[in-house]
mmCIF file of N, CA, C and O in Angstrom:
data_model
loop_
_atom_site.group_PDB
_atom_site.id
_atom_site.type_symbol
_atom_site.label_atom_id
_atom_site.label_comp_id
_atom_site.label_asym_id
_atom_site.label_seq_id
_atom_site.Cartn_x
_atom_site.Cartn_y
_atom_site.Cartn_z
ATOM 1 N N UNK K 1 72.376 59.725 5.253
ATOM 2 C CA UNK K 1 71.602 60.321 4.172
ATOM 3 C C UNK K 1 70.501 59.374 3.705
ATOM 4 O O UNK K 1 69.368 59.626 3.294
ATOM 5 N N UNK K 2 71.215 58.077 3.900
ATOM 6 C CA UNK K 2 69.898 57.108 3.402
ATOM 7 C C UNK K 2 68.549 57.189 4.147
ATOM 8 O O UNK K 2 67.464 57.364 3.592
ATOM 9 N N UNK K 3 68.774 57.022 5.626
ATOM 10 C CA UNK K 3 68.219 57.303 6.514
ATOM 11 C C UNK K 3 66.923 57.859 6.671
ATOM 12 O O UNK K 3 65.851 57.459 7.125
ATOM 13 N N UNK K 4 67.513 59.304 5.957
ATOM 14 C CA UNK K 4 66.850 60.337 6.118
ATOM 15 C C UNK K 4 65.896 60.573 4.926
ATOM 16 O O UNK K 4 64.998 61.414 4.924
ATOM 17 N N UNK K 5 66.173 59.799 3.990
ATOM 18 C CA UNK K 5 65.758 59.882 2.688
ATOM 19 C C UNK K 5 64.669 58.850 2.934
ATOM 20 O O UNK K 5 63.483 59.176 2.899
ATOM 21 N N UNK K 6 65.075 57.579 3.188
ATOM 22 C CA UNK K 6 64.354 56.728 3.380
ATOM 23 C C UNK K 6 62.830 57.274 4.592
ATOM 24 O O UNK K 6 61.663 56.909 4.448
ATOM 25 N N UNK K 7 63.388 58.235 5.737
ATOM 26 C CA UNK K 7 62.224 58.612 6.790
ATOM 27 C C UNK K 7 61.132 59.847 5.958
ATOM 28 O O UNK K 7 59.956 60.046 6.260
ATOM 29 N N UNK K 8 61.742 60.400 5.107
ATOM 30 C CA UNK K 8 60.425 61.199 4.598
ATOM 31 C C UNK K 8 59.760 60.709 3.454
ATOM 32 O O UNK K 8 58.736 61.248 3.033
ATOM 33 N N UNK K 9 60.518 59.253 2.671
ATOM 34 C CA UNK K 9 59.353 58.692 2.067
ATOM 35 C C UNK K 9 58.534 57.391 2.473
ATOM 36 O O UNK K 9 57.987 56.455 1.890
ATOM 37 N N UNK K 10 58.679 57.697 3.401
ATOM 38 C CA UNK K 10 57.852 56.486 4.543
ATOM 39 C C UNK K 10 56.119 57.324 4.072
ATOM 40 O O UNK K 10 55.933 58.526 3.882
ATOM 41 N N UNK K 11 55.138 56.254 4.000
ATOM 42 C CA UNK K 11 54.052 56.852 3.471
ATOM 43 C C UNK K 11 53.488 57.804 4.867
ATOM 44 O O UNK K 11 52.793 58.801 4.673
ATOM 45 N N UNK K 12 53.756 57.501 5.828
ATOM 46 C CA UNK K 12 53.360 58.180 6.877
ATOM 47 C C UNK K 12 53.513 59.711 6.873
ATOM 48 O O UNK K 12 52.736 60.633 7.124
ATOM 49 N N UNK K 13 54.824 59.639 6.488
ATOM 50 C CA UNK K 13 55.969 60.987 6.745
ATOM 51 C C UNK K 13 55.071 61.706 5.409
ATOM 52 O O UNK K 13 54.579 62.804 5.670
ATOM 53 N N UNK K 14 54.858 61.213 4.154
ATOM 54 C CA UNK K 14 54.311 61.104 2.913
ATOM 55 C C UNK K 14 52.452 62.203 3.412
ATOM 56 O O UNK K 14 52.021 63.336 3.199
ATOM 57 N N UNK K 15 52.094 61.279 3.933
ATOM 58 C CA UNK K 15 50.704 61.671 4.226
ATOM 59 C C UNK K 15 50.630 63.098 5.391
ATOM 60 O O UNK K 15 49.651 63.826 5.558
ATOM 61 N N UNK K 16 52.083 63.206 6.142
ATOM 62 C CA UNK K 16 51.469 64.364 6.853
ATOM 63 C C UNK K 16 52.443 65.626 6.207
ATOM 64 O O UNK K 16 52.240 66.731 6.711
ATOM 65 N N UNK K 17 53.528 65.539 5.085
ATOM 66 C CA UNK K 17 53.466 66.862 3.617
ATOM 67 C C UNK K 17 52.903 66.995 3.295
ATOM 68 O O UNK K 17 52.655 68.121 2.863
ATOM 69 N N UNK K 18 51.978 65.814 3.145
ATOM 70 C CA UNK K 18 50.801 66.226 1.919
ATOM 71 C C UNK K 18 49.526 66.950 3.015
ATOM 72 O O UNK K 18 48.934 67.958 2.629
ATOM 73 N N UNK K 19 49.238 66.400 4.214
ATOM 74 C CA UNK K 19 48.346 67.213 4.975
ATOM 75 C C UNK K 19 48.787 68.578 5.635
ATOM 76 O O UNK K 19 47.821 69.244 6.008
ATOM 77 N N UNK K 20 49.864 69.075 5.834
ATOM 78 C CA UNK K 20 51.020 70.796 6.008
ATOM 79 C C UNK K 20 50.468 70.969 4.617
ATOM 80 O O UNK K 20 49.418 71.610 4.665
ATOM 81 N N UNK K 21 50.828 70.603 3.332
ATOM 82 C CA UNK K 21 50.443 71.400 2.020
ATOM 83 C C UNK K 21 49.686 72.061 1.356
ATOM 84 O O UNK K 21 49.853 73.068 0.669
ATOM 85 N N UNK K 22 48.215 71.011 1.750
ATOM 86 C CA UNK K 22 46.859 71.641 1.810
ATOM 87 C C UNK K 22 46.451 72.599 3.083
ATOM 88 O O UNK K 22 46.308 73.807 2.894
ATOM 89 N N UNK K 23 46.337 72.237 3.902
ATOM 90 C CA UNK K 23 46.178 73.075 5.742
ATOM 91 C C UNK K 23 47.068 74.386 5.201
ATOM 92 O O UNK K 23 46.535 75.494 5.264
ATOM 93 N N UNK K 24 48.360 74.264 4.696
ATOM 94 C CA UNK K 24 48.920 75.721 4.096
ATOM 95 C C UNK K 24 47.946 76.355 3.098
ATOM 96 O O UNK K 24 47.521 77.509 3.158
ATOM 97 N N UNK K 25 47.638 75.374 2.112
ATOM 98 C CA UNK K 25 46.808 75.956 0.772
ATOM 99 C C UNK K 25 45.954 77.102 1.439
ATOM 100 O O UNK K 25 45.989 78.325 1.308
ATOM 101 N N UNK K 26 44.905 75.969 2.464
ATOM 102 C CA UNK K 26 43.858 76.953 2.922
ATOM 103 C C UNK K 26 44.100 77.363 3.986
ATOM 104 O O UNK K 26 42.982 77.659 4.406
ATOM 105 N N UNK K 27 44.628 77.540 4.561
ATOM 106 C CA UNK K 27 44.885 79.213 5.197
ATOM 107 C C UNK K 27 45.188 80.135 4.831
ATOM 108 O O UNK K 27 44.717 81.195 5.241
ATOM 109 N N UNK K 28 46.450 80.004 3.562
ATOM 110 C CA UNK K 28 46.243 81.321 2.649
ATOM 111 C C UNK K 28 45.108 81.534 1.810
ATOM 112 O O UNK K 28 44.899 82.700 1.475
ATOM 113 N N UNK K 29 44.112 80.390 1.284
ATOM 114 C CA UNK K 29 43.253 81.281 1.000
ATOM 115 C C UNK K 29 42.522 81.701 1.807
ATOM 116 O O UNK K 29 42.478 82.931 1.793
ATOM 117 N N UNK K 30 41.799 81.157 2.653
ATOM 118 C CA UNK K 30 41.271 81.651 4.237
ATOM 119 C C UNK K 30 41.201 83.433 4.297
ATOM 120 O O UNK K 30 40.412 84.375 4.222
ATOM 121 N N UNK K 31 43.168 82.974 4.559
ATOM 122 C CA UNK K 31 43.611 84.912 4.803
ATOM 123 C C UNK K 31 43.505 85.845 3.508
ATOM 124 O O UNK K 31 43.460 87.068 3.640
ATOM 125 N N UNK K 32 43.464 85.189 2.165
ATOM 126 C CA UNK K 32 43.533 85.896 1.251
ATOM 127 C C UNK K 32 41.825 86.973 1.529
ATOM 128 O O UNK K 32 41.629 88.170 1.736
ATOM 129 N N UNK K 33 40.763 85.579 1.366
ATOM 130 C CA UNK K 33 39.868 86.016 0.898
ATOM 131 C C UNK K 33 38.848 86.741 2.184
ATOM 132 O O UNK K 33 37.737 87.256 2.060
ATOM 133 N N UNK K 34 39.610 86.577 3.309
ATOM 134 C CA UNK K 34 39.006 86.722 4.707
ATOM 135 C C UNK K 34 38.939 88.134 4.788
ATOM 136 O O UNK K 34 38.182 88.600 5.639
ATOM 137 N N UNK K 35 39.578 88.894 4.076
ATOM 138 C CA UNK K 35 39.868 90.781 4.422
ATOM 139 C C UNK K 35 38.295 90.930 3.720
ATOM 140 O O UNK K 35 37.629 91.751 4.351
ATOM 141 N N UNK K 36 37.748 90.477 2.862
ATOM 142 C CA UNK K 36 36.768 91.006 1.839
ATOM 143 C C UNK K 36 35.687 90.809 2.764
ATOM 144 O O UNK K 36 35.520 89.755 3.377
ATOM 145 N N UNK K 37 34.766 92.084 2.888
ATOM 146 C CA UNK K 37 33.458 92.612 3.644
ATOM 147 C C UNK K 37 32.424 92.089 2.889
ATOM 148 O O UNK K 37 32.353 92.852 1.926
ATOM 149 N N UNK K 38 31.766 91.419 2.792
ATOM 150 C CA UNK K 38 30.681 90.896 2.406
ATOM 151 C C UNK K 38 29.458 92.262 1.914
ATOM 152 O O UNK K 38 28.625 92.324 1.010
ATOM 153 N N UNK K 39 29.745 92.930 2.676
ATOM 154 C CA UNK K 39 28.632 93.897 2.808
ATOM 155 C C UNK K 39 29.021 94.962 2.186
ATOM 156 O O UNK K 39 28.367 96.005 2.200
ATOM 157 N N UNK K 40 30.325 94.788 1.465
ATOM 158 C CA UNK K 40 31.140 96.515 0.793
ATOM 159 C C UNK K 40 30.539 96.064 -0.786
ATOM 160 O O UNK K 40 30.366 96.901 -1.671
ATOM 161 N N UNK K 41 30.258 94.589 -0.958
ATOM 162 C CA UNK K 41 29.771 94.168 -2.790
ATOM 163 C C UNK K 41 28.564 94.612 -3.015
ATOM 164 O O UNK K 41 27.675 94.738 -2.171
ATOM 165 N N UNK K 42 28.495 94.905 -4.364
ATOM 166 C CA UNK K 42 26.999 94.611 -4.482
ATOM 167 C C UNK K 42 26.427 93.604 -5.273
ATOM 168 O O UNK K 42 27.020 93.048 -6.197
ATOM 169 N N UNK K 43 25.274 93.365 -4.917
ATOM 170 C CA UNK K 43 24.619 91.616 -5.726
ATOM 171 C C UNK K 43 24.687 91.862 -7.009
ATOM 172 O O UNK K 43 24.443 92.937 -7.557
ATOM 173 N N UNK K 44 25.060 90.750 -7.560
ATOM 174 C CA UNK K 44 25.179 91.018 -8.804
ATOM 175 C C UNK K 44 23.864 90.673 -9.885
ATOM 176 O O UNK K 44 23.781 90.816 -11.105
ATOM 177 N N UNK K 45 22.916 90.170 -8.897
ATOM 178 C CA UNK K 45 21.300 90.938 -9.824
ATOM 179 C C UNK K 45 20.719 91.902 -9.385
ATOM 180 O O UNK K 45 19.493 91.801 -9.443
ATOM 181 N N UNK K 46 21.250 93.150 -8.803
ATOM 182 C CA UNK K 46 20.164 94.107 -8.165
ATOM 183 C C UNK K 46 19.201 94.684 -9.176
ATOM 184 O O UNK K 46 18.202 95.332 -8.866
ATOM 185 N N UNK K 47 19.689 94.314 -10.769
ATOM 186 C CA UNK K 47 18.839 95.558 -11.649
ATOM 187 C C UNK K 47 18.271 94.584 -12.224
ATOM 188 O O UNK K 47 18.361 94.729 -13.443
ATOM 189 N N UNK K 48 17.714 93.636 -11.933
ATOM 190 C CA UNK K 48 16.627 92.619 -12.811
ATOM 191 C C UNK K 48 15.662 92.119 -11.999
ATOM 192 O O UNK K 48 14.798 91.371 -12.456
#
């Protein structure tokens, strides 16, 4: 148990959760915001 405790707070082990965490962040937003058509909005100064 020590072991194991001790291998994921090794800064290494440290730095590539923390790089899976973000790389996760953005791919869900990626996929969140990726469905939206650019071309279905409309500008939001067309009347000025």
């Amino acid at each position: 148990m020590k072991k194991l405790k001790a291998a994921m707070f090794h800064p290494t082990a440290i730095f590539i959760w923390k790089t899976l965490f973000y790389l996760m962040i953005l791919l869900g937003l990626l996929w969140f915001y990726g469905f939206k058509n650019p071309n279905d909005t409309t500008f939001i100064y067309n009347e000025f």
